[in-house]
Every structure is written in C-alpha cells, then in structure tokens.
Amino acid sequence: MTKIRIAIQKSGRLNEDSLRILKDCGISIDNGKDQLKASSRNFPLEVFYLRNGDIPQYLRDGVVDIAIIGENVLIEKGNDIEFVEKLGFSKCKVSLAVPKAVKYNSVKDFEGKRIATSYPNTVRNYLEGKGVKADLHIINGSVEIAPNIGLADGICDIVSSGSTLFKNNLKEVEVMLKSEAVLAVSPKISEERRAILKKMQFRIKSVLKARQSKYVLMNAPNDKLDEILKLLPGMRSPTVLPLAEEGWSSVHTVIDSDTFWEVIDELKIAGAEGILVCPIEKMVL
C-alpha cells in the first residue's frame, strides 16, 4: 500500500503542534521514544522526524513527499519549494535587532555594519532590496549574545514574544517577514501520493476552520429577532427555533474567532440573552 511520507521537526514547539494537528485530523501515529520514523495505523502516512534546517533538502530530493515546516525556513533554504497550506500555528517574525542604547533611524543604519544571523539569505535579500550592504556573520545557535561580546553591531533572528531580545538588552527595529507553519510539498511527489495529500488537506482545512470558529447559541425576543439576525455572519444563515416560552426564539450560528467579542457585544446590545459558546471540533464545508 502506497503511503505518503511527511517530515516534521523532531523536537520542540513545532513538533508538538504538528503532531497535534495530525491527531485532530484523526491520524494516529505509532511512535515510541527517540524514533526517527513512525507510521500511522489508520491513514496511509509515514512520519520522519528530522532537523528543521534539513527538511528543505529532503523535500527537494524526494526523500519525503510533504513537510510541516516554518515558512521562514523555506524562505531561507527552500524558496524553490511550494507550500499548499498555511497552518496557523508556530507564528513568529524574522527581525533585525540592535542594542537598546543605539539610536535607530532606518534600515540604512545597517550600511557597513556587522550582523550576526542564522538566516544569511533572508538578510542579504532584504538588505539588497533596500540598497544596503552589510557584513554578515553566520552563527548557528544563539545569536543574541553577538553584540554583547563585540562580534556584531546587530542581529537577525526569530522573534516570538521578544523576551529573549529584552533579556539580552536588544530591541527589534525591522520586521523582515512574518512566518507560520506551512504544509510544503516535494517537487518530486508522485500523482498517487498527491491524491493522498488531497485527502489529508481536506481534513486539515476542516480542523483549521473549526479552530477559527465558535458555535454560538442564544435566546432572542421575537420583536428583536430581525435586528439580531443582521449581526450574525453564520456559515450559510443562522438557525432559528421557537422556544417553549412564547415570544422567544433560540438562535444558533457560527462566529469567527477574530471578531467574536465584537459581535457578542453587539448581540447583547441588540437584546440577545443566555448566550452559550461552544468549541467546534471539525467543520466540513
């Protein structure tokens, strides 16, 4: 039986988030401690646990068919590799930072300066686009210490919360790109495995849509029903059911998580009561 081969980071936050979305897609992975390869018992899938920076080459060579990887890694090491889905987790920025005491005006301030980074291609392309030339020092590991020991004038690194920069007396001055986990595809994937990928994408889309939505039930007085319904987006249209108490209806709908609290505030003002919010496990559209 043909199986699609997926690479995920072998440890860390991206590993945990990747395994979580596979589980939410109903894919069970039989993996023991320190295994570098595992199989699913209920989906034609093999999982390869790899170093994040090595994954683009494995995709390029066709050793794996797909991968869950940070978009920033693809931009740095695999900009010839396509991705078919943004996954909405492991979000971060790739930014330039300088010591807090340094006065910063614009990216032109990096002209002729030394920048420590693990992302030389990303930095070089960004600076060239701004007409700036700098001296790049390639470091694999913690680059934040470089300005403190006199190795560099600034750094380029991943920024999530900014706490690491703060601890090292640095400040973020340029956001070069925003990144999140993506589902990348090998240019050598076979048609048979691409068919399996489509089935997997269908499941992923259902999970992601559910994560971005809330199922909401509320009681509404019938004389305010029209006003309340105008506030509701819904998948197609809200469901309205009569309550046992005359003059009242129960309204069911789906609200996007990004606008949830704004919509709830408007619903309360319009007269909705007893608002109940439920998480959605899957949304099959």
PDB file of C-alpha atoms in Angstrom:
ATOM      1  CA  MET A   1       0.000   0.000   0.000  1.00  0.00           C
ATOM      2  CA  THR A   2       1.396   3.391  -1.016  1.00  0.00           C
ATOM      3  CA  LYS A   3       1.979   5.783   1.863  1.00  0.00           C
ATOM      4  CA  ILE A   4       2.682   9.496   1.801  1.00  0.00           C
ATOM      5  CA  ARG A   5       5.851  10.471   3.661  1.00  0.00           C
ATOM      6  CA  ILE A   6       5.748  13.562   5.884  1.00  0.00           C
ATOM      7  CA  ALA A   7       8.656  15.266   7.631  1.00  0.00           C
ATOM      8  CA  ILE A   8       8.164  17.147  10.885  1.00  0.00           C
ATOM      9  CA  GLN A   9      10.619  18.741  13.278  1.00  0.00           C
ATOM     10  CA  LYS A  10      11.950  16.088  15.642  1.00  0.00           C
ATOM     11  CA  SER A  11      11.622  18.182  18.811  1.00  0.00           C
ATOM     12  CA  GLY A  12      10.357  21.478  20.146  1.00  0.00           C
ATOM     13  CA  ARG A  13       7.187  23.501  19.790  1.00  0.00           C
ATOM     14  CA  LEU A  14       6.750  22.873  16.074  1.00  0.00           C
ATOM     15  CA  ASN A  15       6.960  19.126  16.689  1.00  0.00           C
ATOM     16  CA  GLU A  16       4.195  19.314  19.297  1.00  0.00           C
ATOM     17  CA  ASP A  17       1.939  21.492  17.141  1.00  0.00           C
ATOM     18  CA  SER A  18       2.499  19.247  14.114  1.00  0.00           C
ATOM     19  CA  LEU A  19       1.566  16.088  15.994  1.00  0.00           C
ATOM     20  CA  ARG A  20      -1.468  17.857  17.444  1.00  0.00           C
ATOM     21  CA  ILE A  21      -2.897  18.788  14.046  1.00  0.00           C
ATOM     22  CA  LEU A  22      -2.331  15.253  12.750  1.00  0.00           C
ATOM     23  CA  LYS A  23      -4.177  13.914  15.799  1.00  0.00           C
ATOM     24  CA  ASP A  24      -7.014  16.412  15.276  1.00  0.00           C
ATOM     25  CA  CYS A  25      -7.226  15.155  11.682  1.00  0.00           C
ATOM     26  CA  GLY A  26      -7.912  11.671  13.077  1.00  0.00           C
ATOM     27  CA  ILE A  27      -4.446  10.363  12.159  1.00  0.00           C
ATOM     28  CA  SER A  28      -2.952   8.131  14.859  1.00  0.00           C
ATOM     29  CA  ILE A  29       0.840   7.853  14.925  1.00  0.00           C
ATOM     30  CA  ASP A  30       2.533   4.774  16.397  1.00  0.00           C
ATOM     31  CA  ASN A  31       5.798   6.253  17.603  1.00  0.00           C
ATOM     32  CA  GLY A  32       7.999   5.380  20.520  1.00  0.00           C
ATOM     33  CA  LYS A  33      10.589   7.474  22.315  1.00  0.00           C
ATOM     34  CA  ASP A  34      13.518   8.656  20.151  1.00  0.00           C
ATOM     35  CA  GLN A  35      12.125   7.058  16.987  1.00  0.00           C
ATOM     36  CA  LEU A  36      13.136   8.851  13.783  1.00  0.00           C
ATOM     37  CA  LYS A  37      10.435   7.186  11.695  1.00  0.00           C
ATOM     38  CA  ALA A  38       6.888   6.099  12.514  1.00  0.00           C
ATOM     39  CA  SER A  39       3.710   5.028  10.740  1.00  0.00           C
ATOM     40  CA  SER A  40       0.039   5.798  11.121  1.00  0.00           C
ATOM     41  CA  ARG A  41      -2.208   2.869  11.918  1.00  0.00           C
ATOM     42  CA  ASN A  42      -5.322   4.403  10.336  1.00  0.00           C
ATOM     43  CA  PHE A  43      -4.052   6.550   7.436  1.00  0.00           C
ATOM     44  CA  PRO A  44      -1.512   5.864   4.641  1.00  0.00           C
ATOM     45  CA  LEU A  45       1.176   8.045   6.217  1.00  0.00           C
ATOM     46  CA  GLU A  46       4.779   7.667   7.355  1.00  0.00           C
ATOM     47  CA  VAL A  47       6.318  10.285   9.634  1.00  0.00           C
ATOM     48  CA  PHE A  48      10.010  11.237   9.505  1.00  0.00           C
ATOM     49  CA  TYR A  49      11.367  13.208  12.482  1.00  0.00           C
ATOM     50  CA  LEU A  50      14.100  15.490  11.134  1.00  0.00           C
ATOM     51  CA  ARG A  51      16.126  18.589  11.951  1.00  0.00           C
ATOM     52  CA  ASN A  52      14.173  21.634  10.796  1.00  0.00           C
ATOM     53  CA  GLY A  53      17.018  23.006   8.670  1.00  0.00           C
ATOM     54  CA  ASP A  54      17.467  19.685   6.837  1.00  0.00           C
ATOM     55  CA  ILE A  55      13.838  19.324   5.754  1.00  0.00           C
ATOM     56  CA  PRO A  56      14.010  21.506   2.589  1.00  0.00           C
ATOM     57  CA  GLN A  57      16.733  19.286   1.116  1.00  0.00           C
ATOM     58  CA  TYR A  58      14.771  16.117   1.926  1.00  0.00           C
ATOM     59  CA  LEU A  59      11.793  17.628   0.082  1.00  0.00           C
ATOM     60  CA  ARG A  60      13.951  18.702  -2.836  1.00  0.00           C
ATOM     61  CA  ASP A  61      15.429  15.195  -3.163  1.00  0.00           C
ATOM     62  CA  GLY A  62      12.051  13.477  -2.873  1.00  0.00           C
ATOM     63  CA  VAL A  63      13.030  11.545   0.268  1.00  0.00           C
ATOM     64  CA  VAL A  64       9.824  12.886   1.821  1.00  0.00           C
ATOM     65  CA  ASP A  65       6.695  13.990  -0.052  1.00  0.00           C
ATOM     66  CA  ILE A  66       5.399  16.694   2.288  1.00  0.00           C
ATOM     67  CA  ALA A  67       6.528  18.501   5.413  1.00  0.00           C
ATOM     68  CA  ILE A  68       5.210  20.693   8.191  1.00  0.00           C
ATOM     69  CA  ILE A  69       7.844  23.407   8.389  1.00  0.00           C
ATOM     70  CA  GLY A  70       8.230  27.056   9.286  1.00  0.00           C
ATOM     71  CA  GLU A  71       7.718  29.345   6.302  1.00  0.00           C
ATOM     72  CA  ASN A  72      10.860  31.218   7.403  1.00  0.00           C
ATOM     73  CA  VAL A  73      12.943  28.059   6.881  1.00  0.00           C
ATOM     74  CA  LEU A  74      11.535  27.623   3.374  1.00  0.00           C
ATOM     75  CA  ILE A  75      12.365  31.231   2.533  1.00  0.00           C
ATOM     76  CA  GLU A  76      15.916  30.756   3.820  1.00  0.00           C
ATOM     77  CA  LYS A  77      16.710  27.277   2.496  1.00  0.00           C
ATOM     78  CA  GLY A  78      13.930  26.184   0.147  1.00  0.00           C
ATOM     79  CA  ASN A  79      12.420  29.087  -1.772  1.00  0.00           C
ATOM     80  CA  ASP A  80      12.117  26.752  -4.772  1.00  0.00           C
ATOM     81  CA  ILE A  81       9.688  24.532  -2.825  1.00  0.00           C
ATOM     82  CA  GLU A  82       5.953  25.269  -2.864  1.00  0.00           C
ATOM     83  CA  PHE A  83       3.598  25.063   0.077  1.00  0.00           C
ATOM     84  CA  VAL A  84      -0.107  24.324  -0.233  1.00  0.00           C
ATOM     85  CA  GLU A  85      -1.464  25.313   3.175  1.00  0.00           C
ATOM     86  CA  LYS A  86      -0.753  27.827   5.915  1.00  0.00           C
ATOM     87  CA  LEU A  87      -1.400  26.059   9.218  1.00  0.00           C
ATOM     88  CA  GLY A  88      -1.942  28.943  11.624  1.00  0.00           C
ATOM     89  CA  PHE A  89       0.466  27.859  14.374  1.00  0.00           C
ATOM     90  CA  SER A  90       4.125  28.383  15.345  1.00  0.00           C
ATOM     91  CA  LYS A  91       3.847  32.029  14.331  1.00  0.00           C
ATOM     92  CA  CYS A  92       6.908  34.243  14.579  1.00  0.00           C
ATOM     93  CA  LYS A  93       8.768  37.109  12.943  1.00  0.00           C
ATOM     94  CA  VAL A  94      12.237  37.255  11.425  1.00  0.00           C
ATOM     95  CA  SER A  95      13.590  40.590  12.564  1.00  0.00           C
ATOM     96  CA  LEU A  96      16.645  42.794  12.813  1.00  0.00           C
ATOM     97  CA  ALA A  97      17.621  43.979  16.281  1.00  0.00           C
ATOM     98  CA  VAL A  98      20.258  46.289  17.773  1.00  0.00           C
ATOM     99  CA  PRO A  99      21.386  47.155  21.321  1.00  0.00           C
ATOM    100  CA  LYS A 100      18.822  49.229  23.211  1.00  0.00           C
ATOM    101  CA  ALA A 101      21.251  52.113  23.659  1.00  0.00           C
ATOM    102  CA  VAL A 102      21.779  52.510  19.906  1.00  0.00           C
ATOM    103  CA  LYS A 103      19.750  55.267  18.251  1.00  0.00           C
ATOM    104  CA  TYR A 104      17.980  53.788  15.226  1.00  0.00           C
ATOM    105  CA  ASN A 105      16.557  55.775  12.317  1.00  0.00           C
ATOM    106  CA  SER A 106      16.061  53.373   9.396  1.00  0.00           C
ATOM    107  CA  VAL A 107      17.407  50.248   7.749  1.00  0.00           C
ATOM    108  CA  LYS A 108      20.084  52.464   6.166  1.00  0.00           C
ATOM    109  CA  ASP A 109      21.741  52.466   9.601  1.00  0.00           C
ATOM    110  CA  PHE A 110      22.926  48.920   8.863  1.00  0.00           C
ATOM    111  CA  GLU A 111      25.128  50.122   5.976  1.00  0.00           C
ATOM    112  CA  GLY A 112      28.611  48.690   6.543  1.00  0.00           C
ATOM    113  CA  LYS A 113      27.638  47.217   9.907  1.00  0.00           C
ATOM    114  CA  ARG A 114      28.181  43.672  11.169  1.00  0.00           C
ATOM    115  CA  ILE A 115      25.055  41.491  11.532  1.00  0.00           C
ATOM    116  CA  ALA A 116      25.070  38.096  13.259  1.00  0.00           C
ATOM    117  CA  THR A 117      22.456  35.683  11.954  1.00  0.00           C
ATOM    118  CA  SER A 118      21.411  32.127  11.154  1.00  0.00           C
ATOM    119  CA  TYR A 119      19.429  33.464   8.186  1.00  0.00           C
ATOM    120  CA  PRO A 120      22.048  34.884   5.796  1.00  0.00           C
ATOM    121  CA  ASN A 121      19.979  34.506   2.609  1.00  0.00           C
ATOM    122  CA  THR A 122      16.956  36.203   4.163  1.00  0.00           C
ATOM    123  CA  VAL A 123      19.024  39.108   5.493  1.00  0.00           C
ATOM    124  CA  ARG A 124      21.019  39.511   2.290  1.00  0.00           C
ATOM    125  CA  ASN A 125      17.919  39.592   0.090  1.00  0.00           C
ATOM    126  CA  TYR A 126      16.148  42.028   2.401  1.00  0.00           C
ATOM    127  CA  LEU A 127      19.074  44.431   2.623  1.00  0.00           C
ATOM    128  CA  GLU A 128      19.766  44.270  -1.108  1.00  0.00           C
ATOM    129  CA  GLY A 129      16.147  45.227  -1.708  1.00  0.00           C
ATOM    130  CA  LYS A 130      16.734  48.296   0.480  1.00  0.00           C
ATOM    131  CA  GLY A 131      20.047  49.153  -1.194  1.00  0.00           C
ATOM    132  CA  VAL A 132      22.060  48.352   1.945  1.00  0.00           C
ATOM    133  CA  LYS A 133      25.327  46.395   2.182  1.00  0.00           C
ATOM    134  CA  ALA A 134      26.339  44.833   5.483  1.00  0.00           C
ATOM    135  CA  ASP A 135      28.888  42.313   6.758  1.00  0.00           C
ATOM    136  CA  LEU A 136      27.094  39.087   7.716  1.00  0.00           C
ATOM    137  CA  HIS A 137      28.454  36.778  10.409  1.00  0.00           C
ATOM    138  CA  ILE A 138      26.787  33.361  10.133  1.00  0.00           C
ATOM    139  CA  ILE A 139      26.152  31.804  13.543  1.00  0.00           C
ATOM    140  CA  ASN A 140      24.324  28.553  14.230  1.00  0.00           C
ATOM    141  CA  GLY A 141      22.787  28.908  17.643  1.00  0.00           C
ATOM    142  CA  SER A 142      22.142  31.806  19.980  1.00  0.00           C
ATOM    143  CA  VAL A 143      22.931  34.966  18.035  1.00  0.00           C
ATOM    144  CA  GLU A 144      21.614  37.361  20.707  1.00  0.00           C
ATOM    145  CA  ILE A 145      24.934  37.367  22.541  1.00  0.00           C
ATOM    146  CA  ALA A 146      26.917  38.607  19.499  1.00  0.00           C
ATOM    147  CA  PRO A 147      26.516  42.393  20.121  1.00  0.00           C
ATOM    148  CA  ASN A 148      27.313  41.965  23.822  1.00  0.00           C
ATOM    149  CA  ILE A 149      30.695  40.347  23.084  1.00  0.00           C
ATOM    150  CA  GLY A 150      31.601  42.755  20.301  1.00  0.00           C
ATOM    151  CA  LEU A 151      31.139  40.276  17.465  1.00  0.00           C
ATOM    152  CA  ALA A 152      28.366  42.236  15.720  1.00  0.00           C
ATOM    153  CA  ASP A 153      26.555  45.560  15.689  1.00  0.00           C
ATOM    154  CA  GLY A 154      23.146  43.910  15.322  1.00  0.00           C
ATOM    155  CA  ILE A 155      21.452  40.587  14.789  1.00  0.00           C
ATOM    156  CA  CYS A 156      18.783  38.948  12.667  1.00  0.00           C
ATOM    157  CA  ASP A 157      16.780  36.232  14.378  1.00  0.00           C
ATOM    158  CA  ILE A 158      13.360  34.741  15.007  1.00  0.00           C
ATOM    159  CA  VAL A 159      11.215  36.800  17.379  1.00  0.00           C
ATOM    160  CA  SER A 160       8.155  35.338  19.091  1.00  0.00           C
ATOM    161  CA  SER A 161       7.416  37.223  22.309  1.00  0.00           C
ATOM    162  CA  GLY A 162      10.504  39.436  22.268  1.00  0.00           C
ATOM    163  CA  SER A 163      11.556  38.298  25.751  1.00  0.00           C
ATOM    164  CA  THR A 164      14.892  36.882  24.539  1.00  0.00           C
ATOM    165  CA  LEU A 165      15.807  40.206  22.935  1.00  0.00           C
ATOM    166  CA  PHE A 166      14.831  42.043  26.119  1.00  0.00           C
ATOM    167  CA  LYS A 167      16.971  39.763  28.298  1.00  0.00           C
ATOM    168  CA  ASN A 168      19.966  40.425  26.050  1.00  0.00           C
ATOM    169  CA  ASN A 169      19.486  44.203  26.080  1.00  0.00           C
ATOM    170  CA  LEU A 170      18.371  44.315  22.437  1.00  0.00           C
ATOM    171  CA  LYS A 171      15.464  45.973  20.657  1.00  0.00           C
ATOM    172  CA  GLU A 172      13.626  44.941  17.492  1.00  0.00           C
ATOM    173  CA  VAL A 173      13.984  47.567  14.754  1.00  0.00           C
ATOM    174  CA  GLU A 174      12.974  45.896  11.468  1.00  0.00           C
ATOM    175  CA  VAL A 175      10.485  43.086  10.812  1.00  0.00           C
ATOM    176  CA  MET A 176      11.694  41.430   7.621  1.00  0.00           C
ATOM    177  CA  LEU A 177       8.967  38.815   7.388  1.00  0.00           C
ATOM    178  CA  LYS A 178       6.180  37.145   9.342  1.00  0.00           C
ATOM    179  CA  SER A 179       6.133  33.371   9.416  1.00  0.00           C
ATOM    180  CA  GLU A 180       3.974  30.441  10.483  1.00  0.00           C
ATOM    181  CA  ALA A 181       3.973  26.701   9.941  1.00  0.00           C
ATOM    182  CA  VAL A 182       3.094  25.615   6.403  1.00  0.00           C
ATOM    183  CA  LEU A 183       2.470  22.338   4.603  1.00  0.00           C
ATOM    184  CA  ALA A 184       5.223  22.120   1.990  1.00  0.00           C
ATOM    185  CA  VAL A 185       5.269  19.694  -0.956  1.00  0.00           C
ATOM    186  CA  SER A 186       8.182  17.980  -2.691  1.00  0.00           C
ATOM    187  CA  PRO A 187       8.549  18.786  -6.405  1.00  0.00           C
ATOM    188  CA  LYS A 188       9.039  15.028  -6.900  1.00  0.00           C
ATOM    189  CA  ILE A 189       5.765  13.872  -5.296  1.00  0.00           C
ATOM    190  CA  SER A 190       4.009  11.191  -7.358  1.00  0.00           C
ATOM    191  CA  GLU A 191       0.420  11.500  -8.575  1.00  0.00           C
ATOM    192  CA  GLU A 192      -0.591   8.584  -6.365  1.00  0.00           C
ATOM    193  CA  ARG A 193       0.789  10.309  -3.289  1.00  0.00           C
ATOM    194  CA  ARG A 194      -0.650  13.661  -4.377  1.00  0.00           C
ATOM    195  CA  ALA A 195      -4.093  12.014  -4.255  1.00  0.00           C
ATOM    196  CA  ILE A 196      -3.413  11.049  -0.626  1.00  0.00           C
ATOM    197  CA  LEU A 197      -2.267  14.633   0.023  1.00  0.00           C
ATOM    198  CA  LYS A 198      -5.622  15.958  -1.199  1.00  0.00           C
ATOM    199  CA  LYS A 199      -7.454  13.739   1.312  1.00  0.00           C
ATOM    200  CA  MET A 200      -5.136  14.969   4.054  1.00  0.00           C
ATOM    201  CA  GLN A 201      -5.643  18.613   3.027  1.00  0.00           C
ATOM    202  CA  PHE A 202      -9.400  18.155   3.237  1.00  0.00           C
ATOM    203  CA  ARG A 203      -9.033  17.054   6.853  1.00  0.00           C
ATOM    204  CA  ILE A 204      -6.583  19.853   7.677  1.00  0.00           C
ATOM    205  CA  LYS A 205      -8.901  22.512   6.245  1.00  0.00           C
ATOM    206  CA  SER A 206     -11.765  21.154   8.361  1.00  0.00           C
ATOM    207  CA  VAL A 207      -9.641  21.313  11.518  1.00  0.00           C
ATOM    208  CA  LEU A 208      -8.277  24.802  10.791  1.00  0.00           C
ATOM    209  CA  LYS A 209     -11.724  26.201  10.040  1.00  0.00           C
ATOM    210  CA  ALA A 210     -13.023  24.761  13.306  1.00  0.00           C
ATOM    211  CA  ARG A 211     -10.139  26.325  15.241  1.00  0.00           C
ATOM    212  CA  GLN A 212     -11.030  29.715  13.766  1.00  0.00           C
ATOM    213  CA  SER A 213     -14.732  29.488  14.672  1.00  0.00           C
ATOM    214  CA  LYS A 214     -17.091  29.345  17.661  1.00  0.00           C
ATOM    215  CA  TYR A 215     -20.554  27.779  17.771  1.00  0.00           C
ATOM    216  CA  VAL A 216     -22.937  30.207  19.486  1.00  0.00           C
ATOM    217  CA  LEU A 217     -26.462  29.658  20.829  1.00  0.00           C
ATOM    218  CA  MET A 218     -28.585  32.458  22.244  1.00  0.00           C
ATOM    219  CA  ASN A 219     -32.122  33.352  23.221  1.00  0.00           C
ATOM    220  CA  ALA A 220     -33.694  36.251  21.349  1.00  0.00           C
ATOM    221  CA  PRO A 221     -37.014  38.073  21.823  1.00  0.00           C
ATOM    222  CA  ASN A 222     -39.002  37.788  18.606  1.00  0.00           C
ATOM    223  CA  ASP A 223     -39.500  41.539  18.378  1.00  0.00           C
ATOM    224  CA  LYS A 224     -35.682  41.949  18.257  1.00  0.00           C
ATOM    225  CA  LEU A 225     -35.027  38.941  16.041  1.00  0.00           C
ATOM    226  CA  ASP A 226     -34.536  40.798  12.757  1.00  0.00           C
ATOM    227  CA  GLU A 227     -32.002  43.166  14.314  1.00  0.00           C
ATOM    228  CA  ILE A 228     -30.086  40.266  15.909  1.00  0.00           C
ATOM    229  CA  LEU A 229     -30.005  38.202  12.710  1.00  0.00           C
ATOM    230  CA  LYS A 230     -28.454  41.127  10.809  1.00  0.00           C
ATOM    231  CA  LEU A 231     -25.473  40.979  13.151  1.00  0.00           C
ATOM    232  CA  LEU A 232     -24.777  37.279  12.565  1.00  0.00           C
ATOM    233  CA  PRO A 233     -22.462  36.019   9.844  1.00  0.00           C
ATOM    234  CA  GLY A 234     -23.107  32.244  10.001  1.00  0.00           C
ATOM    235  CA  MET A 235     -21.922  29.553   7.590  1.00  0.00           C
ATOM    236  CA  ARG A 236     -24.964  29.981   5.367  1.00  0.00           C
ATOM    237  CA  SER A 237     -27.619  31.537   7.575  1.00  0.00           C
ATOM    238  CA  PRO A 238     -28.416  31.268  11.299  1.00  0.00           C
ATOM    239  CA  THR A 239     -30.748  28.552  12.589  1.00  0.00           C
ATOM    240  CA  VAL A 240     -33.845  29.897  14.375  1.00  0.00           C
ATOM    241  CA  LEU A 241     -36.018  27.652  16.559  1.00  0.00           C
ATOM    242  CA  PRO A 242     -39.052  28.626  18.672  1.00  0.00           C
ATOM    243  CA  LEU A 243     -38.687  28.358  22.456  1.00  0.00           C
ATOM    244  CA  ALA A 244     -41.337  26.935  24.783  1.00  0.00           C
ATOM    245  CA  GLU A 245     -41.819  30.440  26.151  1.00  0.00           C
ATOM    246  CA  GLU A 246     -43.985  32.398  23.749  1.00  0.00           C
ATOM    247  CA  GLY A 247     -42.365  35.396  22.065  1.00  0.00           C
ATOM    248  CA  TRP A 248     -38.840  33.977  22.230  1.00  0.00           C
ATOM    249  CA  SER A 249     -36.590  32.052  19.810  1.00  0.00           C
ATOM    250  CA  SER A 250     -33.314  30.163  20.047  1.00  0.00           C
ATOM    251  CA  VAL A 251     -30.709  31.282  17.515  1.00  0.00           C
ATOM    252  CA  HIS A 252     -27.755  29.069  16.522  1.00  0.00           C
ATOM    253  CA  THR A 253     -24.825  30.299  14.433  1.00  0.00           C
ATOM    254  CA  VAL A 254     -21.046  30.179  13.866  1.00  0.00           C
ATOM    255  CA  ILE A 255     -18.872  33.231  14.586  1.00  0.00           C
ATOM    256  CA  ASP A 256     -15.281  33.771  13.502  1.00  0.00           C
ATOM    257  CA  SER A 257     -12.889  33.816  16.490  1.00  0.00           C
ATOM    258  CA  ASP A 258     -11.200  37.020  15.306  1.00  0.00           C
ATOM    259  CA  THR A 259     -14.422  39.051  15.554  1.00  0.00           C
ATOM    260  CA  PHE A 260     -16.076  37.039  18.318  1.00  0.00           C
ATOM    261  CA  TRP A 261     -16.090  39.563  21.184  1.00  0.00           C
ATOM    262  CA  GLU A 262     -17.144  42.485  18.988  1.00  0.00           C
ATOM    263  CA  VAL A 263     -20.117  40.500  17.676  1.00  0.00           C
ATOM    264  CA  ILE A 264     -21.068  39.312  21.182  1.00  0.00           C
ATOM    265  CA  ASP A 265     -21.098  42.910  22.460  1.00  0.00           C
ATOM    266  CA  GLU A 266     -23.392  43.960  19.614  1.00  0.00           C
ATOM    267  CA  LEU A 267     -25.710  40.977  20.204  1.00  0.00           C
ATOM    268  CA  LYS A 268     -26.120  41.876  23.884  1.00  0.00           C
ATOM    269  CA  ILE A 269     -26.945  45.470  22.993  1.00  0.00           C
ATOM    270  CA  ALA A 270     -29.490  44.225  20.426  1.00  0.00           C
ATOM    271  CA  GLY A 271     -31.294  42.147  23.088  1.00  0.00           C
ATOM    272  CA  ALA A 272     -29.797  38.632  22.906  1.00  0.00           C
ATOM    273  CA  GLU A 273     -29.733  36.753  26.218  1.00  0.00           C
ATOM    274  CA  GLY A 274     -28.390  33.460  27.593  1.00  0.00           C
ATOM    275  CA  ILE A 275     -25.524  33.359  25.089  1.00  0.00           C
ATOM    276  CA  LEU A 276     -23.794  29.973  25.096  1.00  0.00           C
ATOM    277  CA  VAL A 277     -20.421  29.469  23.327  1.00  0.00           C
ATOM    278  CA  CYS A 278     -19.155  26.023  22.299  1.00  0.00           C
ATOM    279  CA  PRO A 279     -15.888  24.964  20.662  1.00  0.00           C
ATOM    280  CA  ILE A 280     -16.111  23.243  17.268  1.00  0.00           C
ATOM    281  CA  GLU A 281     -14.124  20.065  16.697  1.00  0.00           C
ATOM    282  CA  LYS A 282     -14.377  19.924  12.884  1.00  0.00           C
ATOM    283  CA  MET A 283     -16.047  21.961  10.160  1.00  0.00           C
ATOM    284  CA  VAL A 284     -16.664  20.037   6.938  1.00  0.00           C
ATOM    285  CA  LEU A 285     -17.587  22.555   4.256  1.00  0.00           C
TER     286      LEU A 285
END
